[in-house]
Coordinates of N, CA and C in Angstrom, one line a residue:
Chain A
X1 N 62.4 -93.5 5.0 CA 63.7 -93.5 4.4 C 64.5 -94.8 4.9
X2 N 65.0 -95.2 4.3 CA 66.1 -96.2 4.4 C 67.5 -96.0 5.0
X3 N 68.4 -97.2 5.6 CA 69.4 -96.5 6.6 C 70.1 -97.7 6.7
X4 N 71.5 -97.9 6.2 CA 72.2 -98.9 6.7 C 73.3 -99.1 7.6
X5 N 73.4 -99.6 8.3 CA 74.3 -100.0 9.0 C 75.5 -101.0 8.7
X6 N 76.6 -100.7 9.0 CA 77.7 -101.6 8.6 C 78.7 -101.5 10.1
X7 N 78.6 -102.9 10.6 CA 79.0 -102.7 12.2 C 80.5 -102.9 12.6
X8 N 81.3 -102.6 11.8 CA 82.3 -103.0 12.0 C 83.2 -102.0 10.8
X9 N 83.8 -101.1 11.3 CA 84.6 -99.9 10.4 C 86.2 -100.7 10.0
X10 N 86.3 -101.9 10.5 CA 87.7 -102.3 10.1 C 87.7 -103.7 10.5
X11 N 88.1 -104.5 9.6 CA 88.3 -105.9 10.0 C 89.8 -106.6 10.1
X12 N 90.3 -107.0 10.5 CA 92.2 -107.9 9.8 C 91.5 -109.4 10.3
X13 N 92.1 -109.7 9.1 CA 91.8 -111.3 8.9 C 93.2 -111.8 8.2
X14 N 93.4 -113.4 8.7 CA 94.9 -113.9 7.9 C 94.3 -113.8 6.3
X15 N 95.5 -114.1 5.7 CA 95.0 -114.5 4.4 C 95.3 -115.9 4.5
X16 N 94.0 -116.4 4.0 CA 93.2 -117.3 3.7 C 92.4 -117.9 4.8
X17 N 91.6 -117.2 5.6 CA 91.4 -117.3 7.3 C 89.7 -117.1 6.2
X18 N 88.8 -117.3 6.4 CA 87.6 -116.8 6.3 C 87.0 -115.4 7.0
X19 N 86.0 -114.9 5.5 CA 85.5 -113.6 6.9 C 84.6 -113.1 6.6
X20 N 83.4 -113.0 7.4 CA 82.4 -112.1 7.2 C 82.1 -110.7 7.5
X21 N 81.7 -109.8 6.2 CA 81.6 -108.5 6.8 C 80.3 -107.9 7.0
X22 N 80.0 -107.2 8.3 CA 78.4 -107.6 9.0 C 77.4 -106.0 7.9
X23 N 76.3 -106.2 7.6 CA 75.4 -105.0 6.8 C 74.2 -105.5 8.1
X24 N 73.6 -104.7 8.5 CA 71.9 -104.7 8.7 C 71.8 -102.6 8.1
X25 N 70.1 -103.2 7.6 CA 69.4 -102.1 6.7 C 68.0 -102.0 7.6
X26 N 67.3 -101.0 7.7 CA 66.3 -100.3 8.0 C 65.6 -100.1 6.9
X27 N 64.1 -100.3 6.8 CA 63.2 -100.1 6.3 C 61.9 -100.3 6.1
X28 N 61.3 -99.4 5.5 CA 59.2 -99.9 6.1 C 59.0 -100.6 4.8
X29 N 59.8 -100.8 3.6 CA 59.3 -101.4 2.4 C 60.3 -102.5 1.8
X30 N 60.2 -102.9 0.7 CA 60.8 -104.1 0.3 C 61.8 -103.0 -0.4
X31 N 63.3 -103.9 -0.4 CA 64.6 -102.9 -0.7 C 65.1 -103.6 -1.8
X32 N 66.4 -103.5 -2.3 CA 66.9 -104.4 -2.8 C 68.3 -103.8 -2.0
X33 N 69.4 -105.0 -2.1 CA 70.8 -104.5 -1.5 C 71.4 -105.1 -2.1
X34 N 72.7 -104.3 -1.9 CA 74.4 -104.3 -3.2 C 75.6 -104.4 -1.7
X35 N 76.5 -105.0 -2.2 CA 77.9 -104.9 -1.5 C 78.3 -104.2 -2.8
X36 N 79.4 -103.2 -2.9 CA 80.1 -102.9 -3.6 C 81.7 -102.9 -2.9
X37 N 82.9 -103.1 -3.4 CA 84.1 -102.8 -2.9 C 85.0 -101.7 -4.0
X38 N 85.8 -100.8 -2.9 CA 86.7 -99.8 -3.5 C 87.7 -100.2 -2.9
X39 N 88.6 -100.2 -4.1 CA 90.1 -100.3 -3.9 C 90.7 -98.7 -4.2
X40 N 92.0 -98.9 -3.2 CA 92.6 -97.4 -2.9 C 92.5 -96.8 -4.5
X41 N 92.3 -95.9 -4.3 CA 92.1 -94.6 -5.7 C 91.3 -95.3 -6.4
X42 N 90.5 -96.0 -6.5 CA 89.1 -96.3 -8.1 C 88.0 -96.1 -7.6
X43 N 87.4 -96.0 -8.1 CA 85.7 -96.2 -7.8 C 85.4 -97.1 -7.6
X44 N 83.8 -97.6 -7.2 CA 83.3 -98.5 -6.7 C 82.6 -100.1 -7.7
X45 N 83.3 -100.5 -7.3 CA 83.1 -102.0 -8.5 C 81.5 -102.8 -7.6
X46 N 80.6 -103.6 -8.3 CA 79.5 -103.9 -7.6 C 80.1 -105.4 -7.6
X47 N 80.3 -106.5 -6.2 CA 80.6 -107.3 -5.7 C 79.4 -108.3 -6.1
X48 N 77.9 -108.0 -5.3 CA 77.1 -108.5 -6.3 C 75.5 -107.9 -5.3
X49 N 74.4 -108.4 -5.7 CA 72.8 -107.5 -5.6 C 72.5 -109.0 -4.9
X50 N 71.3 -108.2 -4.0 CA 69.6 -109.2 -4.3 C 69.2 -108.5 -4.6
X51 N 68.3 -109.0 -5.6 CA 66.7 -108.2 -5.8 C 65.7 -109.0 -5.4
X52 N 65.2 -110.3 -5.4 CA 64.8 -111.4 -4.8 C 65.2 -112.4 -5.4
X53 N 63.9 -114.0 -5.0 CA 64.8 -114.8 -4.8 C 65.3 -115.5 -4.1
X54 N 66.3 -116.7 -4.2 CA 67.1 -117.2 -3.2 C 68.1 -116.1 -2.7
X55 N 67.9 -116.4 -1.1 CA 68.8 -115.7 -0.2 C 70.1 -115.7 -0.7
X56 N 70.3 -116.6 -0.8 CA 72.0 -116.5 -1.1 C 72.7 -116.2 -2.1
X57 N 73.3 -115.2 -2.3 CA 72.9 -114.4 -3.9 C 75.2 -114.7 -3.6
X58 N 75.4 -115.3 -4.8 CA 77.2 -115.4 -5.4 C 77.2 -114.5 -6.2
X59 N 78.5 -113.7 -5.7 CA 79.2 -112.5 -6.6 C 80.4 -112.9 -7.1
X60 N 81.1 -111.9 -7.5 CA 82.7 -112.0 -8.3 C 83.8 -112.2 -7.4
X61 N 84.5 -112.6 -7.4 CA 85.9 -112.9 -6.6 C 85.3 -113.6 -5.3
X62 N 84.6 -114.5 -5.5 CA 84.2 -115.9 -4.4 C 83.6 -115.4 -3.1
X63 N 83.5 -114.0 -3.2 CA 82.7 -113.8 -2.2 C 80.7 -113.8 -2.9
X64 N 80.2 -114.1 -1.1 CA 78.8 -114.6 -1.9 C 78.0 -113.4 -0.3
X65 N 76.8 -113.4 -0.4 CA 76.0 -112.9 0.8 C 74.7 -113.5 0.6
X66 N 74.0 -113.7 2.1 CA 72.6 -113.9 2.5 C 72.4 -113.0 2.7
X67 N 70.7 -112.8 2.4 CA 69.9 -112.2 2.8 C 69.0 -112.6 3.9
X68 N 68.7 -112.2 5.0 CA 67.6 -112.1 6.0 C 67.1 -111.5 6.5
X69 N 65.7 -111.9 5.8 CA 64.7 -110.5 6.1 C 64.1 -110.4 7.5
X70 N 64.4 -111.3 8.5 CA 63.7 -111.3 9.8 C 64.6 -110.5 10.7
X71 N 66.3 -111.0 10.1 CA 67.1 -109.8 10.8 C 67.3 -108.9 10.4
X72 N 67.2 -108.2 9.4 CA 67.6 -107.0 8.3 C 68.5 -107.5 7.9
X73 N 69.2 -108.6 7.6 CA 70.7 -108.4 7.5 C 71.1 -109.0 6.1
X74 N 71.9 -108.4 6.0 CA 72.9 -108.8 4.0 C 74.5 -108.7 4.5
X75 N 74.7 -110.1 4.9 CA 76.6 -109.9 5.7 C 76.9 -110.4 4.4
X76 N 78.6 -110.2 4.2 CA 79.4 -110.9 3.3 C 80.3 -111.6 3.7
X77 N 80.1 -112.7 2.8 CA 81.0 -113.8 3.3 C 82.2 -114.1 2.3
X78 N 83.4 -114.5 2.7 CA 84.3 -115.2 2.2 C 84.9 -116.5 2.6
X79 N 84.8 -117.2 2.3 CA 85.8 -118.9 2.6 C 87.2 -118.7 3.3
X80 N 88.0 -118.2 1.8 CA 89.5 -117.8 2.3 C 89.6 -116.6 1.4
X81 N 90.4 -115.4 2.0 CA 90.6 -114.1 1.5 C 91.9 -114.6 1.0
X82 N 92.3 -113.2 0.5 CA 93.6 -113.1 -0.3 C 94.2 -111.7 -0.1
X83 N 94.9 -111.5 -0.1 CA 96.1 -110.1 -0.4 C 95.2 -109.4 -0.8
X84 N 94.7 -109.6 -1.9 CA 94.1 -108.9 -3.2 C 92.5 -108.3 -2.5
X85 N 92.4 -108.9 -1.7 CA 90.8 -108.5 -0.9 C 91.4 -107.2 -0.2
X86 N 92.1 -106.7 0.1 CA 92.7 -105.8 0.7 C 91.5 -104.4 0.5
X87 N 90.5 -104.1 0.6 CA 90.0 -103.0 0.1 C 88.7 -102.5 1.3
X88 N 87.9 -101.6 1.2 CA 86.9 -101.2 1.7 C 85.5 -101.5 0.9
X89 N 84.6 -101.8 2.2 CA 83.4 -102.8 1.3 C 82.5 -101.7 1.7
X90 N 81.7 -101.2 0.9 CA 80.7 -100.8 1.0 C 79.4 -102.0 0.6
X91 N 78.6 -101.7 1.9 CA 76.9 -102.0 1.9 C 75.4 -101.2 1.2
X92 N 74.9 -101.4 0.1 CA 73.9 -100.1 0.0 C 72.6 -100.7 -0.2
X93 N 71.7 -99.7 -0.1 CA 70.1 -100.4 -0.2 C 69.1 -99.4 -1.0
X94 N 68.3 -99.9 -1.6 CA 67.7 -98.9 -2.3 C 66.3 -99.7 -2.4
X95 N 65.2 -98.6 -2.7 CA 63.6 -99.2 -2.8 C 63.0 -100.0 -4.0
X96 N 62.7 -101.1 -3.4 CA 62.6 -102.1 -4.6 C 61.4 -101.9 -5.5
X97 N 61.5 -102.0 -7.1 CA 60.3 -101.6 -7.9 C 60.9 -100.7 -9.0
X98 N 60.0 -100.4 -9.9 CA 60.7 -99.8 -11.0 C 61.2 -98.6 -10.8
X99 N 62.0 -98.0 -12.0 CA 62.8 -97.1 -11.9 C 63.8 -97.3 -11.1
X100 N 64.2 -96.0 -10.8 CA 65.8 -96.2 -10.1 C 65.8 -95.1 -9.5
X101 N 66.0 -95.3 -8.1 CA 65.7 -94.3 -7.1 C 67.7 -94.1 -6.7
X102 N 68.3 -93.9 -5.6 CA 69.6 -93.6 -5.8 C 69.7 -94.4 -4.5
X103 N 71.1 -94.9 -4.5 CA 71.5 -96.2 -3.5 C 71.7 -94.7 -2.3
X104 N 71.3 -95.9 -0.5 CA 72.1 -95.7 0.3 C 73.2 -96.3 1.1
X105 N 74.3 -95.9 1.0 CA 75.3 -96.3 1.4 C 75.6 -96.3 3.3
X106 N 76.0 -97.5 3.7 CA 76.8 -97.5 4.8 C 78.3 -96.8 5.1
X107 N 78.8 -96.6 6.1 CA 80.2 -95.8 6.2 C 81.4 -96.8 5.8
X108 N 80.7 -98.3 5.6 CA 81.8 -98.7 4.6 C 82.4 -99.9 6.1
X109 N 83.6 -100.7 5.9 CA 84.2 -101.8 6.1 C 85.7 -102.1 5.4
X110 N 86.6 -101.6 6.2 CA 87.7 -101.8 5.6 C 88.5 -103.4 5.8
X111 N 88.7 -104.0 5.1 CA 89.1 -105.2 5.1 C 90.6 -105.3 4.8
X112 N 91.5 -105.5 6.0 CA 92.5 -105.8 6.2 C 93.4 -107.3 6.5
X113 N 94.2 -107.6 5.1 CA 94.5 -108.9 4.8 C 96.0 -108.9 5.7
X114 N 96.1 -109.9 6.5 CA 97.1 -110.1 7.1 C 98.0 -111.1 6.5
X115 N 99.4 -111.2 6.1 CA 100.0 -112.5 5.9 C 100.6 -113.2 6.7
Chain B
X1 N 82.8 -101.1 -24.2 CA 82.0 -100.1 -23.1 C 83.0 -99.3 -22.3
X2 N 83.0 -97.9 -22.5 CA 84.1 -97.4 -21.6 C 83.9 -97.1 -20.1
X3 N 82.4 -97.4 -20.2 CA 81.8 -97.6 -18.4 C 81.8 -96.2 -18.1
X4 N 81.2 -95.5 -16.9 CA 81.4 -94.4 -16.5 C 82.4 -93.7 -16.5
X5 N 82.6 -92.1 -17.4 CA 83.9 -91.0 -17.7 C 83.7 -90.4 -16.8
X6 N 84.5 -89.8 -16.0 CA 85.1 -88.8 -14.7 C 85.7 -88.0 -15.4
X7 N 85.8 -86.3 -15.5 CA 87.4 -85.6 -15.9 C 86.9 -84.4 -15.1
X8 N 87.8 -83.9 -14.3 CA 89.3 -84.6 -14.4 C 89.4 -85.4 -13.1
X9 N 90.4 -86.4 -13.0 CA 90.7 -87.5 -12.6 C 91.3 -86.2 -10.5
X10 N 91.7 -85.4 -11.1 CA 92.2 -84.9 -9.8 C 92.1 -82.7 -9.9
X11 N 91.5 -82.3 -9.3 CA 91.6 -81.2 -9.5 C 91.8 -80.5 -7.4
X12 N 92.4 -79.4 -7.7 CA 93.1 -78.6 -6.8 C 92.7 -77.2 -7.3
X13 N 92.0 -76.6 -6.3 CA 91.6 -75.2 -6.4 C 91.8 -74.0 -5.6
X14 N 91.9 -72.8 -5.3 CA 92.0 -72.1 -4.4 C 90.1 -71.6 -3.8
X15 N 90.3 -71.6 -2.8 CA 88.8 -71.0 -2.3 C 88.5 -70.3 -3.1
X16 N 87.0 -69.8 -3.1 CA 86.6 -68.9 -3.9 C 86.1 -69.0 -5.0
X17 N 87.4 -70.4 -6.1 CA 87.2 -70.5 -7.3 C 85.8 -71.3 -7.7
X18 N 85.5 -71.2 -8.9 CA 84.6 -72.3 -9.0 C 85.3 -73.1 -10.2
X19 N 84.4 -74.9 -9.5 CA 85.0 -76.1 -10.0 C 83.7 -76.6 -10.7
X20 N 84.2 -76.8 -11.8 CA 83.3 -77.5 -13.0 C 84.0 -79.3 -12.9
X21 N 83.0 -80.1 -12.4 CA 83.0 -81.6 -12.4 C 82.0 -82.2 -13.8
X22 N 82.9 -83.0 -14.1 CA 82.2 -83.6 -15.5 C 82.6 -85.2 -15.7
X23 N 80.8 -85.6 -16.5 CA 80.8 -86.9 -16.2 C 80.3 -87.1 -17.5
X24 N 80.6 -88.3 -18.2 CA 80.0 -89.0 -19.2 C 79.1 -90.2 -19.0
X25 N 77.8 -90.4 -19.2 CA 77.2 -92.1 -18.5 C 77.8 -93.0 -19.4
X26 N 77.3 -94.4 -18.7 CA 76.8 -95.5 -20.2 C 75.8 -94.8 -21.2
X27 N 76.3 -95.1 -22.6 CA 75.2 -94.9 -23.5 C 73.8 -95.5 -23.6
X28 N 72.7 -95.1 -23.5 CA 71.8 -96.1 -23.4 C 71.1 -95.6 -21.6
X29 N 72.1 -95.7 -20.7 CA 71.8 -95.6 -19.6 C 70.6 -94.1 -19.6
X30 N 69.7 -94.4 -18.4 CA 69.1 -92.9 -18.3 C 68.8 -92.3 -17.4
X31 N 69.6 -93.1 -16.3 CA 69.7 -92.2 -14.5 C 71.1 -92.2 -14.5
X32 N 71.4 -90.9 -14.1 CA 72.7 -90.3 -13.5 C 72.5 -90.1 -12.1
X33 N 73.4 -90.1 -11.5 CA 73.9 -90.2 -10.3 C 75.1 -89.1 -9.9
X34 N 75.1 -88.2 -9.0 CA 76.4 -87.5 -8.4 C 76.2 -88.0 -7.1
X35 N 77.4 -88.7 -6.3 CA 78.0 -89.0 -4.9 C 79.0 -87.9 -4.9
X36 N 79.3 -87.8 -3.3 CA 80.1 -87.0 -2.8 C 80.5 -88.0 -1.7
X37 N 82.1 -88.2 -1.5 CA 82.6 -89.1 -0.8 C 83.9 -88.7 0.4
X38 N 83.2 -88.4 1.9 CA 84.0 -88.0 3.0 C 84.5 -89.2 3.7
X39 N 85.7 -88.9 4.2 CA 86.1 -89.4 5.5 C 84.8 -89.3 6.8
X40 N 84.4 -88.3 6.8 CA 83.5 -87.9 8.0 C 82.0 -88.7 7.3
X41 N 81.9 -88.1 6.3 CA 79.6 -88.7 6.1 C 80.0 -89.5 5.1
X42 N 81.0 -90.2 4.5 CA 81.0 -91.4 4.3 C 80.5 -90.9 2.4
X43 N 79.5 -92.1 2.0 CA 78.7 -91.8 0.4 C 77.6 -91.1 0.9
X44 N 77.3 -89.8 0.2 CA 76.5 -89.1 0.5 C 75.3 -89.3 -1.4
X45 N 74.1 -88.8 -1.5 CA 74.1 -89.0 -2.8 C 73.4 -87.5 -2.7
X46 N 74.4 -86.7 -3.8 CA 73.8 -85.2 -3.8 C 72.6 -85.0 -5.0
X47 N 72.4 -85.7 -5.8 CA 71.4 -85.5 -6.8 C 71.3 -86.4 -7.7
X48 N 70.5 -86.6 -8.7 CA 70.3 -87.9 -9.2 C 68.9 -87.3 -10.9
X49 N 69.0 -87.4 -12.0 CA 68.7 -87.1 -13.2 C 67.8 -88.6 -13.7
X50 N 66.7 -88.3 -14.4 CA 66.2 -89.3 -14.9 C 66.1 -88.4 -16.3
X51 N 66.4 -89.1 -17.5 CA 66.3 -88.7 -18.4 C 66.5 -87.5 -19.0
X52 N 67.9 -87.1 -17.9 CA 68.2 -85.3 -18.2 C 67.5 -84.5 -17.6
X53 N 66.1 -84.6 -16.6 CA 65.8 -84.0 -15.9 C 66.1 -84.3 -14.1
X54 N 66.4 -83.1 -13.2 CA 66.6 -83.6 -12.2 C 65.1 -83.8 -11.4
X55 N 65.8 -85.2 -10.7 CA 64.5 -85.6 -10.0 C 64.5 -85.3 -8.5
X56 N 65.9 -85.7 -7.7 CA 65.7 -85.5 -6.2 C 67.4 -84.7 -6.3
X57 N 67.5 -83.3 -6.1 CA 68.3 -82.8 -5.5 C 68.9 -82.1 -3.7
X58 N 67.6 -83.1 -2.8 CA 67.8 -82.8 -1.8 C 69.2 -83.0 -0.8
X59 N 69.7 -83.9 -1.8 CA 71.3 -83.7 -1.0 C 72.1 -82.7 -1.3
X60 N 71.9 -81.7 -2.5 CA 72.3 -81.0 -2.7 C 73.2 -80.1 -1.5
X61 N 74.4 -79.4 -0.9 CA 74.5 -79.2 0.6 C 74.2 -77.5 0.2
X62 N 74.7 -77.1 -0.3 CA 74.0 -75.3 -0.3 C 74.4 -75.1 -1.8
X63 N 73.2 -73.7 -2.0 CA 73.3 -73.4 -3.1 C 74.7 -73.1 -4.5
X64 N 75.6 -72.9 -3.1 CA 76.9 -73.0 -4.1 C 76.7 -74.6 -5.0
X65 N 76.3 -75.1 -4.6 CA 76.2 -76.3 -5.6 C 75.3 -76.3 -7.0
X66 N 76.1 -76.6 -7.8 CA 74.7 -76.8 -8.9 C 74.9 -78.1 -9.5
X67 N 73.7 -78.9 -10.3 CA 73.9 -80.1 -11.8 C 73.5 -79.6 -12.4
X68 N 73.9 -79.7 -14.0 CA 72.8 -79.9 -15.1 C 73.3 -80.9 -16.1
X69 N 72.2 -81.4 -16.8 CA 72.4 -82.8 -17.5 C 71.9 -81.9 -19.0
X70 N 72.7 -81.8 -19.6 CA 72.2 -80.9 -20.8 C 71.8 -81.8 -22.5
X71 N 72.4 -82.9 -22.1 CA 72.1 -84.0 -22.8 C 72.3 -85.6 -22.4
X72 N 71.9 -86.7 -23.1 CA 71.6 -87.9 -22.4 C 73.6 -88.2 -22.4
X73 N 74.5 -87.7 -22.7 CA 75.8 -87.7 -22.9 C 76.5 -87.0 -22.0
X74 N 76.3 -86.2 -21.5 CA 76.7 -85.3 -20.3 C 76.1 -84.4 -19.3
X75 N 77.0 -84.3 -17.7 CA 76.7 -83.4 -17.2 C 77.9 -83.1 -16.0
X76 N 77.4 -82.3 -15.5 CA 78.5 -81.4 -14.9 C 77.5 -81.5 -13.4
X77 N 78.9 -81.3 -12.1 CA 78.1 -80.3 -11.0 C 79.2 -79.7 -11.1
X78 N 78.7 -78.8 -10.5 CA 79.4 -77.1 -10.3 C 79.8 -76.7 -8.9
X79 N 80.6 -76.2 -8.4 CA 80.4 -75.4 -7.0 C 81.1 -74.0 -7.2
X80 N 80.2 -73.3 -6.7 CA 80.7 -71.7 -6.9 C 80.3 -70.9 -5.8
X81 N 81.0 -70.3 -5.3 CA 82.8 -70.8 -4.7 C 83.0 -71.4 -3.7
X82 N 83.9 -72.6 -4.3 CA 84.4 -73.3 -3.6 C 85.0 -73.2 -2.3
X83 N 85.0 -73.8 -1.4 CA 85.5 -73.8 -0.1 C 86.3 -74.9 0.2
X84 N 87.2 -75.1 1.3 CA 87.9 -75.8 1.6 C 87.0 -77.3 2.7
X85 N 85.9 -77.0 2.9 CA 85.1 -78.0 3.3 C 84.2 -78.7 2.4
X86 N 84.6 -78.6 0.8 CA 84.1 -78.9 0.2 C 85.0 -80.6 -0.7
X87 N 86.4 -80.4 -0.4 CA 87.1 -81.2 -0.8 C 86.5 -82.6 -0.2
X88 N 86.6 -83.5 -1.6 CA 85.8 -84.7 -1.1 C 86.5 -85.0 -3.0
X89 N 85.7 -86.5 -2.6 CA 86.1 -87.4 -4.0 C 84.1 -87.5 -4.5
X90 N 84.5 -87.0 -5.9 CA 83.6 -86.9 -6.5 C 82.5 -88.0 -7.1
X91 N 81.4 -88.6 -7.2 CA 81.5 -89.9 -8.2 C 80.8 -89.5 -8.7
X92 N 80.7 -89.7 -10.0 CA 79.2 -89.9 -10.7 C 79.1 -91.6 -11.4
X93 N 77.5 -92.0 -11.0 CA 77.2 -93.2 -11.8 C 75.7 -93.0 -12.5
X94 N 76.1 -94.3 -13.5 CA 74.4 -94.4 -14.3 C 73.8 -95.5 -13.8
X95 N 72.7 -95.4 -14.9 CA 71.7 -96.8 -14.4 C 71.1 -96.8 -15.4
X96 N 70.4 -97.6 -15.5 CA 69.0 -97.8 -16.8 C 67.5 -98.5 -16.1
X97 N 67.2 -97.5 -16.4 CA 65.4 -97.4 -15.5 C 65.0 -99.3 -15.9
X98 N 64.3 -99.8 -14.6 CA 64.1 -101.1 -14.6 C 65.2 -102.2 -14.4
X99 N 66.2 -102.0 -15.6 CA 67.3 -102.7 -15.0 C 67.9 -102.0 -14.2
X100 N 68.2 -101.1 -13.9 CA 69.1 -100.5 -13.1 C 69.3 -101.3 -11.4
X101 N 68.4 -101.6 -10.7 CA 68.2 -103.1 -9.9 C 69.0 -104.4 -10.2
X102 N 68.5 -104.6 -11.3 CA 69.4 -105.5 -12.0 C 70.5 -105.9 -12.0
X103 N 71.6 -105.0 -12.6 CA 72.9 -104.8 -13.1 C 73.5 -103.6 -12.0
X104 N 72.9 -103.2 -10.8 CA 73.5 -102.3 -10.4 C 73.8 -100.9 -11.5
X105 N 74.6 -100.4 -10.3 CA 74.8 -98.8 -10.9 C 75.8 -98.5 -10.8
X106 N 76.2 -98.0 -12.5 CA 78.1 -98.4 -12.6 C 78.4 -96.9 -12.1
X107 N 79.5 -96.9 -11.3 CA 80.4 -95.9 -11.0 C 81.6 -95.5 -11.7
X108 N 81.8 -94.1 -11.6 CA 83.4 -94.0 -12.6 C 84.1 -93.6 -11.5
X109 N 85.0 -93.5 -11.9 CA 86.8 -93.5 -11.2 C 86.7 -92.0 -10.1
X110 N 85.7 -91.8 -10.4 CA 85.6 -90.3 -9.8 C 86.8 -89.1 -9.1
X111 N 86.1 -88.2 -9.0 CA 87.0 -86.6 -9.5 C 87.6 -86.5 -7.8
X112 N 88.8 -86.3 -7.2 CA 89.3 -86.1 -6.5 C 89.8 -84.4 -6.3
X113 N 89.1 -83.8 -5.2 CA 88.6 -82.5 -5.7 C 89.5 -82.0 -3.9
X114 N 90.7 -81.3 -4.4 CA 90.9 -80.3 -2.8 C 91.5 -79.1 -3.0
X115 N 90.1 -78.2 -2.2 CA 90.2 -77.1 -2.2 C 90.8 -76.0 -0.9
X116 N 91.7 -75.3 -1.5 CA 92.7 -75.1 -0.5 C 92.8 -73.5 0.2

């Protein structure tokens, strides 16, 4: 089974300060991994995937993540945040290959925009 | 595309009762997905449907729980009877077998459920 870690339950960063939010994943097989973020009361919007590929996979709202498969790790990065980043990031990973097996989620990453 | 339907958007019950949760997929889509979302265990994933049949219900947490997907358009979980350790935010998402990797797995607004 697969198992993620997200090492940091709360971040504050200035706005427009840069910031990475840390994921390492566990697993005996090839995965694929999602950042998704939730803003208070919605559901979860998908930020952006690897499936393979170049490591450095760009999502929506300027945030982008590497992949490294020697550390486990899928961090997210930003340049400069905003107000609007204000939200909780979830990390997930799921078994790569066909079909669609069901994501596992990390306990999440609250991202706190300071002005 | 109205993306993943939730209803109802907020529901409040007394113990005991039972709560009917209902979800609409993407059209087209043919994995469904129920999450259950704590403060404490975080995204949990309680069961998951491939083409209206269920495939892995081992998150299911006890029998008071049920799914059924009774067409590629809907389905429901159920809890009967509800408890007060049961209040959590609901989600249901789809997916489409192969892409579903792809494109991710869309989530809806999901059911905000406290049982009192």
């Amino acid at each position: 089974a697969q198992s993620v870690t997200q090492l940091d339950s709360q971040v504050p960063v200035f706005e427009e300060a840069p910031v990475e939010l840390r994921c390492n994943y566990s697993s005996s097989v090839s995965v694929y991994l999602f950042w998704y973020v939730q803003y208070p009361n919605q559901g979860l919007q998908l930020l952006l995937k690897y499936l393979s590929g170049s490591t450095l996979v760009k999502g929506i709202n300027g945030f982008e993540a590497e992949f490294n498969k020697s550390q486990t790790s899928f961090h997210l990065r930003k340049p400069s945040v905003h107000i609007s980043d204000t939200a909780e990031y979830f990390c997930a990973v799921t078994l790569s290959g066909g079909g669609a097996d069901g994501l596992t989620f990390g306990k999440g990453t609250h991202l706190i925009i300071q002005p | 595309d109205a993306g993943v339907i939730q209803s109802p958007r907020h529901e409040v019950t007394e113990m005991g009762q039972e709560v009917t949760l209902r979800c609409k997929p993407i059209s087209g889509h043919d994995y469904l997905f129920w999450y259950r979302q704590t403060m404490m265990r975080g995204l949990e994933l309680l069961i998951y449907f491939n083409n209206n049949v269920p495939i892995d219900d081992s998150g299911m947490p006890e029998d008071r729980f049920s799914a059924k997907m009774p067409n590629a358009s809907f389905s429901t979980l159920k809890i009967q009877p509800s408890e007060p350790r049961d209040s959590a935010v609901y989600f249901c998402a789809s997916s489409l077998a192969g892409q579903g990797r792809t494109y991710g797995y869309t989530f809806g607004s999901g059911t905000r459920l406290t049982v009192v």
